[in-house]
Amino acid sequence: MPTERPILLVEDNPDDEALTLRAFSKNKIPNPVVVARDGVEALDYLFGTGSHEGHKNNPMPAVILLDLKLPRIDGLEVLRRIRANETTALLPVVVLTTSKEQQDITEAYRLGANSYIRKPVDFERFIQAVGQLGVYWLSLNESSEPAPGSGA
Protein backbone atom coordinates (compact mmCIF):
# COMPACT_ATOMS: atom_id res chain seq x y z
CA MET A 1 0.00 0.00 0.00
CA PRO A 2 1.62 3.29 -1.07
CA THR A 3 2.27 5.86 1.62
CA GLU A 4 2.56 8.77 -0.80
CA ARG A 5 -0.20 11.34 -0.64
CA PRO A 6 -2.08 11.63 -3.92
CA ILE A 7 -1.85 14.32 -6.54
CA LEU A 8 -5.25 15.84 -7.34
CA LEU A 9 -5.34 16.59 -11.06
CA VAL A 10 -8.28 18.82 -11.94
CA GLU A 11 -8.50 18.65 -15.74
CA ASP A 12 -11.48 18.45 -18.10
CA ASN A 13 -9.56 17.87 -21.34
CA PRO A 14 -9.01 14.09 -21.85
CA ASP A 15 -5.93 14.73 -24.02
CA ASP A 16 -4.32 16.98 -21.39
CA GLU A 17 -5.22 14.44 -18.68
CA ALA A 18 -3.57 11.61 -20.64
CA LEU A 19 -0.54 13.78 -21.38
CA THR A 20 -0.16 14.71 -17.70
CA LEU A 21 -0.51 11.09 -16.55
CA ARG A 22 2.05 10.03 -19.16
CA ALA A 23 4.41 12.77 -17.98
CA PHE A 24 4.07 11.56 -14.36
CA SER A 25 4.87 8.03 -15.51
CA LYS A 26 7.88 9.09 -17.61
CA ASN A 27 9.20 11.07 -14.63
CA LYS A 28 8.63 8.09 -12.29
CA ILE A 29 6.47 10.11 -9.92
CA PRO A 30 5.18 7.46 -7.50
CA ASN A 31 2.25 9.35 -6.00
CA PRO A 32 -1.20 8.07 -6.92
CA VAL A 33 -3.19 10.49 -9.07
CA VAL A 34 -6.84 11.33 -8.41
CA VAL A 35 -8.46 12.94 -11.45
CA ALA A 36 -11.38 15.34 -11.15
CA ARG A 37 -12.82 16.34 -14.51
CA ASP A 38 -14.53 19.53 -13.34
CA GLY A 39 -14.61 21.89 -10.37
CA VAL A 40 -17.53 20.13 -8.70
CA GLU A 41 -15.70 16.77 -8.70
CA ALA A 42 -12.59 18.43 -7.24
CA LEU A 43 -14.54 20.03 -4.40
CA ASP A 44 -16.50 16.81 -3.78
CA TYR A 45 -13.19 14.93 -3.40
CA LEU A 46 -11.69 17.52 -1.06
CA PHE A 47 -14.76 17.99 1.13
CA GLY A 48 -16.33 14.50 1.02
CA THR A 49 -19.52 15.71 -0.64
CA GLY A 50 -21.55 14.73 -3.72
CA SER A 51 -20.01 11.72 -5.46
CA HIS A 52 -17.54 11.43 -2.55
CA GLU A 53 -20.22 11.59 0.16
CA GLY A 54 -19.20 9.36 3.02
CA HIS A 55 -15.52 9.54 2.04
CA LYS A 56 -14.63 12.37 4.37
CA ASN A 57 -11.34 10.60 5.05
CA ASN A 58 -10.08 10.86 1.47
CA PRO A 59 -6.35 11.53 1.85
CA MET A 60 -5.58 15.20 1.32
CA PRO A 61 -3.46 15.65 -1.79
CA ALA A 62 0.23 16.50 -1.63
CA VAL A 63 -0.45 19.02 -4.39
CA ILE A 64 -3.42 20.09 -6.51
CA LEU A 65 -2.86 20.71 -10.22
CA LEU A 66 -5.71 22.96 -11.21
CA ASP A 67 -6.85 23.92 -14.68
CA LEU A 68 -8.77 27.20 -14.86
CA LYS A 69 -11.18 26.63 -17.71
CA LEU A 70 -13.43 23.97 -16.18
CA PRO A 71 -17.11 23.11 -16.60
CA ARG A 72 -19.69 23.57 -13.81
CA ILE A 73 -17.33 25.45 -11.45
CA ASP A 74 -14.25 27.14 -12.90
CA GLY A 75 -10.76 26.82 -11.49
CA LEU A 76 -10.67 30.25 -9.88
CA GLU A 77 -13.83 29.48 -7.89
CA VAL A 78 -12.36 26.10 -6.88
CA LEU A 79 -9.25 27.91 -5.66
CA ARG A 80 -11.38 30.46 -3.77
CA ARG A 81 -13.25 27.65 -1.96
CA ILE A 82 -10.05 25.72 -1.19
CA ARG A 83 -8.51 28.78 0.46
CA ALA A 84 -11.72 29.63 2.34
CA ASN A 85 -11.87 26.25 4.12
CA GLU A 86 -9.68 25.62 7.16
CA THR A 87 -9.10 21.97 6.19
CA THR A 88 -7.77 22.77 2.71
CA ALA A 89 -6.48 26.34 3.06
CA LEU A 90 -2.81 25.36 3.21
CA LEU A 91 -2.80 22.74 0.43
CA PRO A 92 -0.35 23.58 -2.35
CA VAL A 93 -2.26 24.57 -5.48
CA VAL A 94 -0.46 24.82 -8.81
CA VAL A 95 -2.49 26.35 -11.60
CA LEU A 96 -1.64 24.32 -14.71
CA THR A 97 -3.46 25.87 -17.63
CA THR A 98 -3.21 27.07 -21.21
CA SER A 99 -4.42 30.55 -20.24
CA LYS A 100 -1.86 33.30 -20.61
CA GLU A 101 -4.36 36.04 -19.78
CA GLN A 102 -2.76 38.47 -17.32
CA GLN A 103 -6.12 38.79 -15.54
CA ASP A 104 -6.17 35.00 -14.88
CA ILE A 105 -2.58 35.04 -13.61
CA THR A 106 -3.20 37.99 -11.28
CA GLU A 107 -6.48 36.58 -9.95
CA ALA A 108 -4.99 33.11 -9.37
CA TYR A 109 -2.20 34.59 -7.25
CA ARG A 110 -4.60 36.95 -5.49
CA LEU A 111 -6.71 33.93 -4.50
CA GLY A 112 -3.70 32.09 -3.13
CA ALA A 113 -2.25 29.94 -5.92
CA ASN A 114 1.24 28.75 -5.01
CA SER A 115 2.36 28.68 -8.63
CA TYR A 116 1.03 29.40 -12.12
CA ILE A 117 2.32 27.29 -14.98
CA ARG A 118 1.24 27.56 -18.58
CA LYS A 119 1.01 24.18 -20.26
CA PRO A 120 3.71 23.90 -22.89
CA VAL A 121 2.30 22.73 -26.21
CA ASP A 122 5.43 20.71 -27.01
CA PHE A 123 5.29 17.23 -25.43
CA GLU A 124 8.98 17.07 -24.44
CA ARG A 125 8.79 20.48 -22.76
CA PHE A 126 5.62 19.38 -20.98
CA ILE A 127 7.31 16.19 -19.70
CA GLN A 128 10.22 18.30 -18.44
CA ALA A 129 7.87 20.80 -16.75
CA VAL A 130 5.91 18.04 -15.00
CA GLY A 131 9.15 16.42 -13.88
CA GLN A 132 10.37 19.67 -12.36
CA LEU A 133 6.97 20.22 -10.78
CA GLY A 134 7.09 16.71 -9.27
CA VAL A 135 10.61 17.12 -7.91
CA TYR A 136 9.77 20.44 -6.27
CA TRP A 137 6.26 19.87 -4.88
CA LEU A 138 6.60 16.18 -4.02
CA SER A 139 10.25 15.92 -2.96
CA LEU A 140 11.73 19.29 -1.99
CA ASN A 141 8.78 21.29 -0.67
CA GLU A 142 8.05 20.94 3.05
CA SER A 143 4.36 20.21 3.58
CA SER A 144 2.28 21.70 6.38
CA GLU A 145 0.93 18.17 7.05
CA PRO A 146 2.91 15.14 8.25
CA ALA A 147 3.44 12.42 5.67
CA PRO A 148 1.23 9.34 6.06
CA GLY A 149 2.91 6.71 8.19
CA SER A 150 5.36 9.21 9.71
CA GLY A 151 3.84 8.77 13.14
CA ALA A 152 3.48 12.52 13.56
Coordinates of C-alpha atoms in Angstrom, one line a residue:
M1 CA 0.0 0.0 0.0
P2 CA 1.6 3.3 -1.1
T3 CA 2.3 5.9 1.6
E4 CA 2.6 8.8 -0.8
R5 CA -0.2 11.3 -0.6
P6 CA -2.1 11.6 -3.9
I7 CA -1.8 14.3 -6.5
L8 CA -5.2 15.8 -7.3
L9 CA -5.3 16.6 -11.1
V10 CA -8.3 18.8 -11.9
E11 CA -8.5 18.7 -15.7
D12 CA -11.5 18.5 -18.1
N13 CA -9.6 17.9 -21.3
P14 CA -9.0 14.1 -21.9
D15 CA -5.9 14.7 -24.0
D16 CA -4.3 17.0 -21.4
E17 CA -5.2 14.4 -18.7
A18 CA -3.6 11.6 -20.6
L19 CA -0.5 13.8 -21.4
T20 CA -0.2 14.7 -17.7
L21 CA -0.5 11.1 -16.6
R22 CA 2.1 10.0 -19.2
A23 CA 4.4 12.8 -18.0
F24 CA 4.1 11.6 -14.4
S25 CA 4.9 8.0 -15.5
K26 CA 7.9 9.1 -17.6
N27 CA 9.2 11.1 -14.6
K28 CA 8.6 8.1 -12.3
I29 CA 6.5 10.1 -9.9
P30 CA 5.2 7.5 -7.5
N31 CA 2.2 9.3 -6.0
P32 CA -1.2 8.1 -6.9
V33 CA -3.2 10.5 -9.1
V34 CA -6.8 11.3 -8.4
V35 CA -8.5 12.9 -11.4
A36 CA -11.4 15.3 -11.1
R37 CA -12.8 16.3 -14.5
D38 CA -14.5 19.5 -13.3
G39 CA -14.6 21.9 -10.4
V40 CA -17.5 20.1 -8.7
E41 CA -15.7 16.8 -8.7
A42 CA -12.6 18.4 -7.2
L43 CA -14.5 20.0 -4.4
D44 CA -16.5 16.8 -3.8
Y45 CA -13.2 14.9 -3.4
L46 CA -11.7 17.5 -1.1
F47 CA -14.8 18.0 1.1
G48 CA -16.3 14.5 1.0
T49 CA -19.5 15.7 -0.6
G50 CA -21.6 14.7 -3.7
S51 CA -20.0 11.7 -5.5
H52 CA -17.5 11.4 -2.6
E53 CA -20.2 11.6 0.2
G54 CA -19.2 9.4 3.0
H55 CA -15.5 9.5 2.0
K56 CA -14.6 12.4 4.4
N57 CA -11.3 10.6 5.0
N58 CA -10.1 10.9 1.5
P59 CA -6.4 11.5 1.9
M60 CA -5.6 15.2 1.3
P61 CA -3.5 15.7 -1.8
A62 CA 0.2 16.5 -1.6
V63 CA -0.4 19.0 -4.4
I64 CA -3.4 20.1 -6.5
L65 CA -2.9 20.7 -10.2
L66 CA -5.7 23.0 -11.2
D67 CA -6.9 23.9 -14.7
L68 CA -8.8 27.2 -14.9
K69 CA -11.2 26.6 -17.7
L70 CA -13.4 24.0 -16.2
P71 CA -17.1 23.1 -16.6
R72 CA -19.7 23.6 -13.8
I73 CA -17.3 25.4 -11.4
D74 CA -14.2 27.1 -12.9
G75 CA -10.8 26.8 -11.5
L76 CA -10.7 30.3 -9.9
E77 CA -13.8 29.5 -7.9
V78 CA -12.4 26.1 -6.9
L79 CA -9.2 27.9 -5.7
R80 CA -11.4 30.5 -3.8
R81 CA -13.2 27.6 -2.0
I82 CA -10.1 25.7 -1.2
R83 CA -8.5 28.8 0.5
A84 CA -11.7 29.6 2.3
N85 CA -11.9 26.2 4.1
E86 CA -9.7 25.6 7.2
T87 CA -9.1 22.0 6.2
T88 CA -7.8 22.8 2.7
A89 CA -6.5 26.3 3.1
L90 CA -2.8 25.4 3.2
L91 CA -2.8 22.7 0.4
P92 CA -0.3 23.6 -2.4
V93 CA -2.3 24.6 -5.5
V94 CA -0.5 24.8 -8.8
V95 CA -2.5 26.3 -11.6
L96 CA -1.6 24.3 -14.7
T97 CA -3.5 25.9 -17.6
T98 CA -3.2 27.1 -21.2
S99 CA -4.4 30.5 -20.2
K100 CA -1.9 33.3 -20.6
E101 CA -4.4 36.0 -19.8
Q102 CA -2.8 38.5 -17.3
Q103 CA -6.1 38.8 -15.5
D104 CA -6.2 35.0 -14.9
I105 CA -2.6 35.0 -13.6
T106 CA -3.2 38.0 -11.3
E107 CA -6.5 36.6 -10.0
A108 CA -5.0 33.1 -9.4
Y109 CA -2.2 34.6 -7.3
R110 CA -4.6 37.0 -5.5
L111 CA -6.7 33.9 -4.5
G112 CA -3.7 32.1 -3.1
A113 CA -2.2 29.9 -5.9
N114 CA 1.2 28.7 -5.0
S115 CA 2.4 28.7 -8.6
Y116 CA 1.0 29.4 -12.1
I117 CA 2.3 27.3 -15.0
R118 CA 1.2 27.6 -18.6
K119 CA 1.0 24.2 -20.3
P120 CA 3.7 23.9 -22.9
V121 CA 2.3 22.7 -26.2
D122 CA 5.4 20.7 -27.0
F123 CA 5.3 17.2 -25.4
E124 CA 9.0 17.1 -24.4
R125 CA 8.8 20.5 -22.8
F126 CA 5.6 19.4 -21.0
I127 CA 7.3 16.2 -19.7
Q128 CA 10.2 18.3 -18.4
A129 CA 7.9 20.8 -16.8
V130 CA 5.9 18.0 -15.0
G131 CA 9.2 16.4 -13.9
Q132 CA 10.4 19.7 -12.4
L133 CA 7.0 20.2 -10.8
G134 CA 7.1 16.7 -9.3
V135 CA 10.6 17.1 -7.9
Y136 CA 9.8 20.4 -6.3
W137 CA 6.3 19.9 -4.9
L138 CA 6.6 16.2 -4.0
S139 CA 10.2 15.9 -3.0
L140 CA 11.7 19.3 -2.0
N141 CA 8.8 21.3 -0.7
E142 CA 8.1 20.9 3.1
S143 CA 4.4 20.2 3.6
S144 CA 2.3 21.7 6.4
E145 CA 0.9 18.2 7.1
P146 CA 2.9 15.1 8.3
A147 CA 3.4 12.4 5.7
P148 CA 1.2 9.3 6.1
G149 CA 2.9 6.7 8.2
S150 CA 5.4 9.2 9.7
G151 CA 3.8 8.8 13.1
A152 CA 3.5 12.5 13.6

